[in-house]
PDB file of C-alpha atoms and ligand atoms in Angstrom:
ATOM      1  CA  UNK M 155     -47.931  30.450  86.419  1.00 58.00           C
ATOM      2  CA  UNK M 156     -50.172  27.282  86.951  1.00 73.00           C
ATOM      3  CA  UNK M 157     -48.487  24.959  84.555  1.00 93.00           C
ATOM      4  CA  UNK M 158     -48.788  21.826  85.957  1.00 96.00           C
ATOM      5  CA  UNK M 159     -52.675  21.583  87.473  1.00 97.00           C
ATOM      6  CA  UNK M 160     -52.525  18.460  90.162  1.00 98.00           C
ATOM      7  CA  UNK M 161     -55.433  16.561  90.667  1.00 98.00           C
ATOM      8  CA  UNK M 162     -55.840  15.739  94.541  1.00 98.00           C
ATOM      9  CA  UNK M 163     -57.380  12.747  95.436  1.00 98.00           C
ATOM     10  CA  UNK M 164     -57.969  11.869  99.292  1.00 98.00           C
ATOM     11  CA  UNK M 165     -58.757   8.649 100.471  1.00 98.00           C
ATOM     12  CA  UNK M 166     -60.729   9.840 103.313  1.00 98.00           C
ATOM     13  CA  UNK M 167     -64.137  11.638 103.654  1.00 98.00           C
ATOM     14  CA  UNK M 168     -64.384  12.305 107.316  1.00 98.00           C
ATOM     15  CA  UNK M 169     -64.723  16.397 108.003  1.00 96.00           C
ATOM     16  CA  UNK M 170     -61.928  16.149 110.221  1.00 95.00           C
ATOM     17  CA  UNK M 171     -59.717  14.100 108.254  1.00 97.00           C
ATOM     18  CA  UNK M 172     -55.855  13.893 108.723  1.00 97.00           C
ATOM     19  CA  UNK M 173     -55.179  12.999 104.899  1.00 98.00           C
ATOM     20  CA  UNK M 174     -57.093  16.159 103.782  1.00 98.00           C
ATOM     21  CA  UNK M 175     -55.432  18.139 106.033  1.00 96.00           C
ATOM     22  CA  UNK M 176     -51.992  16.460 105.099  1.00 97.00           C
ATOM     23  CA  UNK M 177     -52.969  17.478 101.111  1.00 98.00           C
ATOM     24  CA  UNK M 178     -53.383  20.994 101.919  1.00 96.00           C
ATOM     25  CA  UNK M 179     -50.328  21.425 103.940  1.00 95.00           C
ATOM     26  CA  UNK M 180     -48.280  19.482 100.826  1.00 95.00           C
ATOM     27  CA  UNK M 181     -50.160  22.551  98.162  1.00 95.00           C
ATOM     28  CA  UNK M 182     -48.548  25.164 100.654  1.00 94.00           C
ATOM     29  CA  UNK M 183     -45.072  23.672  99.845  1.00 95.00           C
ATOM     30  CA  UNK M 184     -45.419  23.393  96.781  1.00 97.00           C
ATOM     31  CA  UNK M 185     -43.258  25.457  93.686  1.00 96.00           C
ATOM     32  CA  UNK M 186     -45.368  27.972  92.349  1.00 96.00           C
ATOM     33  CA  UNK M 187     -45.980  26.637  89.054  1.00 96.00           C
ATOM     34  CA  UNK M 188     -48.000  24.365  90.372  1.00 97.00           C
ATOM     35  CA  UNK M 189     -51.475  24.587  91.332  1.00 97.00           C
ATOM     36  CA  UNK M 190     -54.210  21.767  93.276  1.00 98.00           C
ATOM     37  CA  UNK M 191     -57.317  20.786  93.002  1.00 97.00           C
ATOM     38  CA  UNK M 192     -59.588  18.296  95.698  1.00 98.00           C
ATOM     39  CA  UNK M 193     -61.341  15.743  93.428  1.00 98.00           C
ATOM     40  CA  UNK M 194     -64.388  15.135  95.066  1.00 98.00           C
ATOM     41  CA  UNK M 195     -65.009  11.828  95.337  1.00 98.00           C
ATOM     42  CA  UNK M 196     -67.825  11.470  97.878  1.00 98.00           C
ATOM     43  CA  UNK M 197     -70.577  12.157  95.955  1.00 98.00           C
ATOM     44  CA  UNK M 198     -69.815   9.598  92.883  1.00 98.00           C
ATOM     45  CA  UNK M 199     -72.173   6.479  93.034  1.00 98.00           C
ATOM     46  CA  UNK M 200     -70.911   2.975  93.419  1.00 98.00           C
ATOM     47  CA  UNK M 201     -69.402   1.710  90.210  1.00 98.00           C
ATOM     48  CA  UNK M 202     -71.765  -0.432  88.217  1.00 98.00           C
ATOM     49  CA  UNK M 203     -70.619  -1.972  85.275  1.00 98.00           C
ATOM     50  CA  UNK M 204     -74.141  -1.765  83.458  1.00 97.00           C
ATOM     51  CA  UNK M 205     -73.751   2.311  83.921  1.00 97.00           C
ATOM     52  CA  UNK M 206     -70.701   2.707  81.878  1.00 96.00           C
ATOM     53  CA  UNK M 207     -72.560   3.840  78.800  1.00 94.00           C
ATOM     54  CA  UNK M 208     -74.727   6.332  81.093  1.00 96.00           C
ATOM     55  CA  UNK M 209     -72.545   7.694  83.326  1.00 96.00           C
ATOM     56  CA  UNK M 210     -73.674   9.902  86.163  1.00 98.00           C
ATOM     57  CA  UNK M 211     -72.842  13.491  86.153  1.00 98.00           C
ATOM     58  CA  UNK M 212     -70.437  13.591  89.260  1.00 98.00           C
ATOM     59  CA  UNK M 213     -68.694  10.942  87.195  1.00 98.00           C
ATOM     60  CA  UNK M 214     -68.282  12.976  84.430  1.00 98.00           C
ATOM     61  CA  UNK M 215     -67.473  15.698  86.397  1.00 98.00           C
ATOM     62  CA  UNK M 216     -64.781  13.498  88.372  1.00 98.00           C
ATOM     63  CA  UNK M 217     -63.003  12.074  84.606  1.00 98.00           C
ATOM     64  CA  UNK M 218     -63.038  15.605  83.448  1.00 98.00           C
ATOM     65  CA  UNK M 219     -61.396  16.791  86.701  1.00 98.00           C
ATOM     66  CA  UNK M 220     -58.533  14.132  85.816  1.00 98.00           C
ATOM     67  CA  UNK M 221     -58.027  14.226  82.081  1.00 97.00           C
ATOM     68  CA  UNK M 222     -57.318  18.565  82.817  1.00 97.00           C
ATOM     69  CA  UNK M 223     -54.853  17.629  85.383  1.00 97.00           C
ATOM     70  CA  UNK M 224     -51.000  17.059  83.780  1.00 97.00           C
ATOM     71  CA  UNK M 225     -50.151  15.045  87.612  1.00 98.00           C
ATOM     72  CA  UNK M 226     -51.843  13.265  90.246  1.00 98.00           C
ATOM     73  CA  UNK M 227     -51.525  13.239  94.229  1.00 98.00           C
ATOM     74  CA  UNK M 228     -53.495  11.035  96.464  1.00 98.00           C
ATOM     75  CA  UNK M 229     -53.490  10.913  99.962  1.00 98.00           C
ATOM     76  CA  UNK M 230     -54.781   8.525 101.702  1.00 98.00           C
ATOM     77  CA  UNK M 231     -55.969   7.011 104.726  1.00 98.00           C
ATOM     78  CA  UNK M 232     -55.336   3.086 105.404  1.00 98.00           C
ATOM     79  CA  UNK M 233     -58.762   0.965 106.683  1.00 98.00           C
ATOM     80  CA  UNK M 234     -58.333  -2.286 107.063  1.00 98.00           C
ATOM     81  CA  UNK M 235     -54.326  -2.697 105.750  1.00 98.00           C
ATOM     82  CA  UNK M 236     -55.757  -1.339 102.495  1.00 98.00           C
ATOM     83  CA  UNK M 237     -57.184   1.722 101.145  1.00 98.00           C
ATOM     84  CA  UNK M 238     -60.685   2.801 102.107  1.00 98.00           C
ATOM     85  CA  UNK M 239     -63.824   1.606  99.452  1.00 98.00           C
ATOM     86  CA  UNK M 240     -64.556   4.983  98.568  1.00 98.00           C
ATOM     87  CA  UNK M 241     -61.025   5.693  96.635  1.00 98.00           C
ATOM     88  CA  UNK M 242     -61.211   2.294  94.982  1.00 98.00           C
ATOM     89  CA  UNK M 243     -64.510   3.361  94.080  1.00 98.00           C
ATOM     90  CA  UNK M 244     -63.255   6.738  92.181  1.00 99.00           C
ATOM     91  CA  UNK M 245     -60.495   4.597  90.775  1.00 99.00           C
ATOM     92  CA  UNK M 246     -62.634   2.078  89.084  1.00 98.00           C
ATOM     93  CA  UNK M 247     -64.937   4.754  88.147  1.00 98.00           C
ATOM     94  CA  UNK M 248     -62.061   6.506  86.454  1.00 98.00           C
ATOM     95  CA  UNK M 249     -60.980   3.104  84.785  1.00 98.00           C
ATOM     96  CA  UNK M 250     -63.954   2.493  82.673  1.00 98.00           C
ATOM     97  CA  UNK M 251     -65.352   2.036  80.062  1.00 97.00           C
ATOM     98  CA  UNK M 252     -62.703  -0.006  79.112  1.00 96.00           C
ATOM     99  CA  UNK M 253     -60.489   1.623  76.755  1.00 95.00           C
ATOM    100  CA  UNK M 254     -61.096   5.144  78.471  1.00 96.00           C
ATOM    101  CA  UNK M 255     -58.800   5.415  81.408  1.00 98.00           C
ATOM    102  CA  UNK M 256     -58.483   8.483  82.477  1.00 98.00           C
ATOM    103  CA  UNK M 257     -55.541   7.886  84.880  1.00 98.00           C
ATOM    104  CA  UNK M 258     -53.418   6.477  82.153  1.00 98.00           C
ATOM    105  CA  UNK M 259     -50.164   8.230  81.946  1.00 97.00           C
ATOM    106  CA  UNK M 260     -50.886  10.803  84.809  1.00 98.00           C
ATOM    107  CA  UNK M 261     -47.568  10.772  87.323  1.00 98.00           C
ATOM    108  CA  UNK M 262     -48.963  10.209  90.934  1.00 98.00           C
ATOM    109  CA  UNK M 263     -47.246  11.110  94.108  1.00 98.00           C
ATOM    110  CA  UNK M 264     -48.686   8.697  96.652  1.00 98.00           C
ATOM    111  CA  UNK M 265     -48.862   9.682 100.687  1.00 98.00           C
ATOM    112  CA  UNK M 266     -50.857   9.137 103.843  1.00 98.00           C
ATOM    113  CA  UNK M 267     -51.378   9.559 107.286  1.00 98.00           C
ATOM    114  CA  UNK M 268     -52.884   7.496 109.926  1.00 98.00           C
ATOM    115  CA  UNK M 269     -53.100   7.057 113.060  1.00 96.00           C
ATOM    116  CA  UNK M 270     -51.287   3.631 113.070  1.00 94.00           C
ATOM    117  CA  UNK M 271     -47.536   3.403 113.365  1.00 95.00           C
ATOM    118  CA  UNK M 272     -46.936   2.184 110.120  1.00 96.00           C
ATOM    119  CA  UNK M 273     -48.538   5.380 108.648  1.00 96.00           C
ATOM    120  CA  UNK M 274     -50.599   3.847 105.974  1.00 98.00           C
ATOM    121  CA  UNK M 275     -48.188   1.531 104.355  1.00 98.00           C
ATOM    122  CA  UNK M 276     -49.435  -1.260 103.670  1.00 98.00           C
ATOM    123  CA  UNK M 277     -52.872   1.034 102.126  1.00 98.00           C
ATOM    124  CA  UNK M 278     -49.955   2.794  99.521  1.00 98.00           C
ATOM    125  CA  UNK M 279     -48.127  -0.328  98.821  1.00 98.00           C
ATOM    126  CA  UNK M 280     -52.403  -1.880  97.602  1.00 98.00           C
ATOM    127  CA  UNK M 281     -52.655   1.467  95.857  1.00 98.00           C
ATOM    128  CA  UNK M 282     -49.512   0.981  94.147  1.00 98.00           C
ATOM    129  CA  UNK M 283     -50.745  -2.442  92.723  1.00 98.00           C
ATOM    130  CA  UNK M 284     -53.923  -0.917  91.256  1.00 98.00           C
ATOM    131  CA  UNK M 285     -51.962   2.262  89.870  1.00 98.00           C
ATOM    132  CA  UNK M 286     -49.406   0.161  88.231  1.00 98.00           C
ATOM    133  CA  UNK M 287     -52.124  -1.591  86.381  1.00 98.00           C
ATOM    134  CA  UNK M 288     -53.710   1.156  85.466  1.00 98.00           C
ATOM    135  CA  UNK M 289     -50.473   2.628  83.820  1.00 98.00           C
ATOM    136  CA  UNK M 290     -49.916   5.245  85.929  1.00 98.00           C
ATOM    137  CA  UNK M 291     -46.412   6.528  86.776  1.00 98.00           C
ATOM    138  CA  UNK M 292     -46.022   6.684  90.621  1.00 98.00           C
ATOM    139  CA  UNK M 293     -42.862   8.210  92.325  1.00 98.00           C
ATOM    140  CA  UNK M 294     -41.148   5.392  94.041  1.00 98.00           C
ATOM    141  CA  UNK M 295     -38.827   7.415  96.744  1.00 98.00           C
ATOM    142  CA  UNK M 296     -39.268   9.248  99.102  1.00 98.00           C
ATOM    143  CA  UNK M 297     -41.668   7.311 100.526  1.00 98.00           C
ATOM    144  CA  UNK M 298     -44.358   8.903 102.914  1.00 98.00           C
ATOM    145  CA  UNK M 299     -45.644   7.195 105.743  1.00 98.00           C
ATOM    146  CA  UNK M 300     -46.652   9.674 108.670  1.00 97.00           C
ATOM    147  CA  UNK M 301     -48.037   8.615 111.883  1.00 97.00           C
ATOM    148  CA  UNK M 302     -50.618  11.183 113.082  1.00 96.00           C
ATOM    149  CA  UNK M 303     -49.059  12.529 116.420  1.00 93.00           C
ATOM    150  CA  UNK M 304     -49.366  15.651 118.354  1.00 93.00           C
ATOM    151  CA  UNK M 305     -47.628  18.682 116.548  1.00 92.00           C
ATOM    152  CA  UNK M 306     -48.355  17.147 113.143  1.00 95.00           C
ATOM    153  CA  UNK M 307     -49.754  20.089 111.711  1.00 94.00           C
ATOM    154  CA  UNK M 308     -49.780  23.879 113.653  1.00 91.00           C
ATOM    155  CA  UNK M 309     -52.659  25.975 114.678  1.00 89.00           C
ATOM    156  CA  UNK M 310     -52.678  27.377 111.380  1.00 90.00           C
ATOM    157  CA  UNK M 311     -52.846  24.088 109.698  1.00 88.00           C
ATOM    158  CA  UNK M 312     -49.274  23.684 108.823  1.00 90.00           C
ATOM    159  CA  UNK M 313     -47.134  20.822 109.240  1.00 93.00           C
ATOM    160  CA  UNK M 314     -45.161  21.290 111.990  1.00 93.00           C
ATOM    161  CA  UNK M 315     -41.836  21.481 112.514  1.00 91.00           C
ATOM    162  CA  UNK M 316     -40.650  17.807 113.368  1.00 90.00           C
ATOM    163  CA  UNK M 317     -42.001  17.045 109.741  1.00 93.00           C
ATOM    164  CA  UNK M 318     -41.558  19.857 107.904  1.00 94.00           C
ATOM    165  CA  UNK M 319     -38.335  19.380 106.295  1.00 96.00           C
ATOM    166  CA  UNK M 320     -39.121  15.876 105.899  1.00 97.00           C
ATOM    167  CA  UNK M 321     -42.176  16.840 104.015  1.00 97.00           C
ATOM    168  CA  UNK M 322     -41.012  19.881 102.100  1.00 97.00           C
ATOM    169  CA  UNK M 323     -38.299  17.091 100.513  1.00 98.00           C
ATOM    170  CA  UNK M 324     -41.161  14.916  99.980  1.00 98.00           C
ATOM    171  CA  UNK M 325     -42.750  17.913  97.751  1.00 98.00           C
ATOM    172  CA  UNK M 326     -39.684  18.590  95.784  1.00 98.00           C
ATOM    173  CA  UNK M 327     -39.124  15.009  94.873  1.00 98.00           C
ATOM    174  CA  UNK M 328     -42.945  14.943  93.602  1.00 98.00           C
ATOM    175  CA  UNK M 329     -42.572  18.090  91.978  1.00 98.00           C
ATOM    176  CA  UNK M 330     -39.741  17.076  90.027  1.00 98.00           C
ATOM    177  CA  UNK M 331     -41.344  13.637  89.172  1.00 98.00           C
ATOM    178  CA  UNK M 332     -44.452  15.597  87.551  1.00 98.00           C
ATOM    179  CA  UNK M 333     -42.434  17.842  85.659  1.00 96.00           C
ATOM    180  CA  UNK M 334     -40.113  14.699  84.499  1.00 95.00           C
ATOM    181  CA  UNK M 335     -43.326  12.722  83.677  1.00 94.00           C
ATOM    182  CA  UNK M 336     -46.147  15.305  82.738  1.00 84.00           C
ATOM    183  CA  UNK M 337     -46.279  15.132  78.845  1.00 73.00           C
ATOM    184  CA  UNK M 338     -48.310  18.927  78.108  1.00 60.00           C
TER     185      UNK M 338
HETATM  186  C1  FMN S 501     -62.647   1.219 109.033  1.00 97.52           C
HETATM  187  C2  FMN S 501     -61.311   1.674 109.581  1.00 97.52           C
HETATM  188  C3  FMN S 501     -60.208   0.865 109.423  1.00 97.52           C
HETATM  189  C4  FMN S 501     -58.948   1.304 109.879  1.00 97.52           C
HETATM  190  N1  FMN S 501     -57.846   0.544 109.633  1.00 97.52           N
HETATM  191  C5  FMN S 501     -56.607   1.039 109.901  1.00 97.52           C
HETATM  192  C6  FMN S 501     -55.440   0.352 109.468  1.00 97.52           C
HETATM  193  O1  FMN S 501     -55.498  -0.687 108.852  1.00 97.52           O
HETATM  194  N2  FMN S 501     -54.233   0.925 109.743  1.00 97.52           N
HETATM  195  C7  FMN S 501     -54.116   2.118 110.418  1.00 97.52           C
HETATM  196  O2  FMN S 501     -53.015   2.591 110.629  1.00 97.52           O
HETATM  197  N3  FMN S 501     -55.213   2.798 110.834  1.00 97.52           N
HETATM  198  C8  FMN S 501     -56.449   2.286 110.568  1.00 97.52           C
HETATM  199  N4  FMN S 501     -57.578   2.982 110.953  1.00 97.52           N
HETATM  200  C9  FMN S 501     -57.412   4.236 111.712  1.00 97.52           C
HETATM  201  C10 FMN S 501     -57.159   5.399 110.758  1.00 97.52           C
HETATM  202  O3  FMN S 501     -55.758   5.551 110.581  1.00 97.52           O
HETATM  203  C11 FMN S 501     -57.726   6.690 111.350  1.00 97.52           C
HETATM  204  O4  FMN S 501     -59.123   6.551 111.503  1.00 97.52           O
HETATM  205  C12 FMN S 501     -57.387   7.895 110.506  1.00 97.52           C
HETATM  206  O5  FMN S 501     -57.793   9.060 111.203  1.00 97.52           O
HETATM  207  C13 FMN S 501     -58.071   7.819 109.134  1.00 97.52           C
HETATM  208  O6  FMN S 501     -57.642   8.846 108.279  1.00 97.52           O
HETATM  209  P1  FMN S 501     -58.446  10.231 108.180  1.00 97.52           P
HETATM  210  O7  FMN S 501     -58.170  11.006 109.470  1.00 97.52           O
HETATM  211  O8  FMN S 501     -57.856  10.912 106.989  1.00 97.52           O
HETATM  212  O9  FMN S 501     -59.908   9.926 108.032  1.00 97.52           O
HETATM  213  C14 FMN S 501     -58.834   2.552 110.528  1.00 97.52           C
HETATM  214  C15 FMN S 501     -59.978   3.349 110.708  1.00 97.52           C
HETATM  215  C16 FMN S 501     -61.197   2.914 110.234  1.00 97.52           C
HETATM  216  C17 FMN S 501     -62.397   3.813 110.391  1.00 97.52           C
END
């Protein structure tokens, strides 16, 4: 089925991390014809202007990873009331050179988890700036801001069941945004 290959980007890259775990529970609610892939985005260098006509090879590897993808979903954690350095990093990486943006076009579902009560909101509302310069299409409601509590996610890695309806709306609103969105 796999028409509509989402790029997964997660704004965390602690083993442990609640945001990855909170972007593979969203894949296992998601309509068949969809299918996910984690963007790796810990092994790309810091962005350097002077390297944009010799890019490294995770960068390539990251841009190619984006231009297959007909949607985006990033998940992210919030450090600082912002998002964390290494997903601005991929971003700008992404960006450039100028001309070339790979995220251009791409509709983006944007979530997060933290351990904070205001569930990474004011990190999505920054990553909304950026992705609205960068011409990306990013689903406006439902929002998603989820506090990391006990009985977020089951023993088999599954959101649980105080958030699971919540979520599994979440995933139908996103789906339908891509499908509205995601030019072939
Ligand atoms: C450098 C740093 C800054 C943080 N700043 C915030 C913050 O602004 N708001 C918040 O809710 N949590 C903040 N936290 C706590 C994170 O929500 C928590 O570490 C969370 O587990 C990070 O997401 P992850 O589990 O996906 O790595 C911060 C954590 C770190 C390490």
């Amino acid at each position: 089925m796999n028409q509509f290959p989402i790029a997964v980007v997660v704004g965390s890259l602690r083993k442990e991390s609640f945001n990855r775990k909170l972007a593979d529970a969203i894949v296992k609610l998601a309509p068949s014809e969809f299918s996910f892939k984690q963007v790796n985005i810990g092994d790309l260098p810091l962005y350097n202007q002077d390297d944009d006509s010799n890019a490294a090879d995770t960068v390539k590897r990251m841009k190619a990873e984006i231009g297959a993808a007909r949607g985006l979903l990033f998940v992210t954690a919030e450090y600082n009331r912002s998002i964390p350095g290494v997903l601005k990093n991929a971003i700008d990486h992404g960006s450039r050179p100028y001309g070339q943006n790979v995220w251009a076009g791409k509709p983006a579902g944007v979530i997060g988890v933290s351990t904070g009560p205001i569930g990474t909101a004011m990190a999505q509302q920054h990553l909304r700036n950026v992705l609205a310069y960068l011409d990306v299409p990013t689903m406006g409601q439902p929002e998603g801001f989820i506090q990391a509590k006990e009985g977020l996610f089951d023993a088999a890695g599954e959101i649980g069941p105080d958030r699971r309806k919540f979520l599994q709306g979440w995933v139908g609103h996103y789906a339908a945004w891509v499908k509205r969105h995601g030019s072939a």
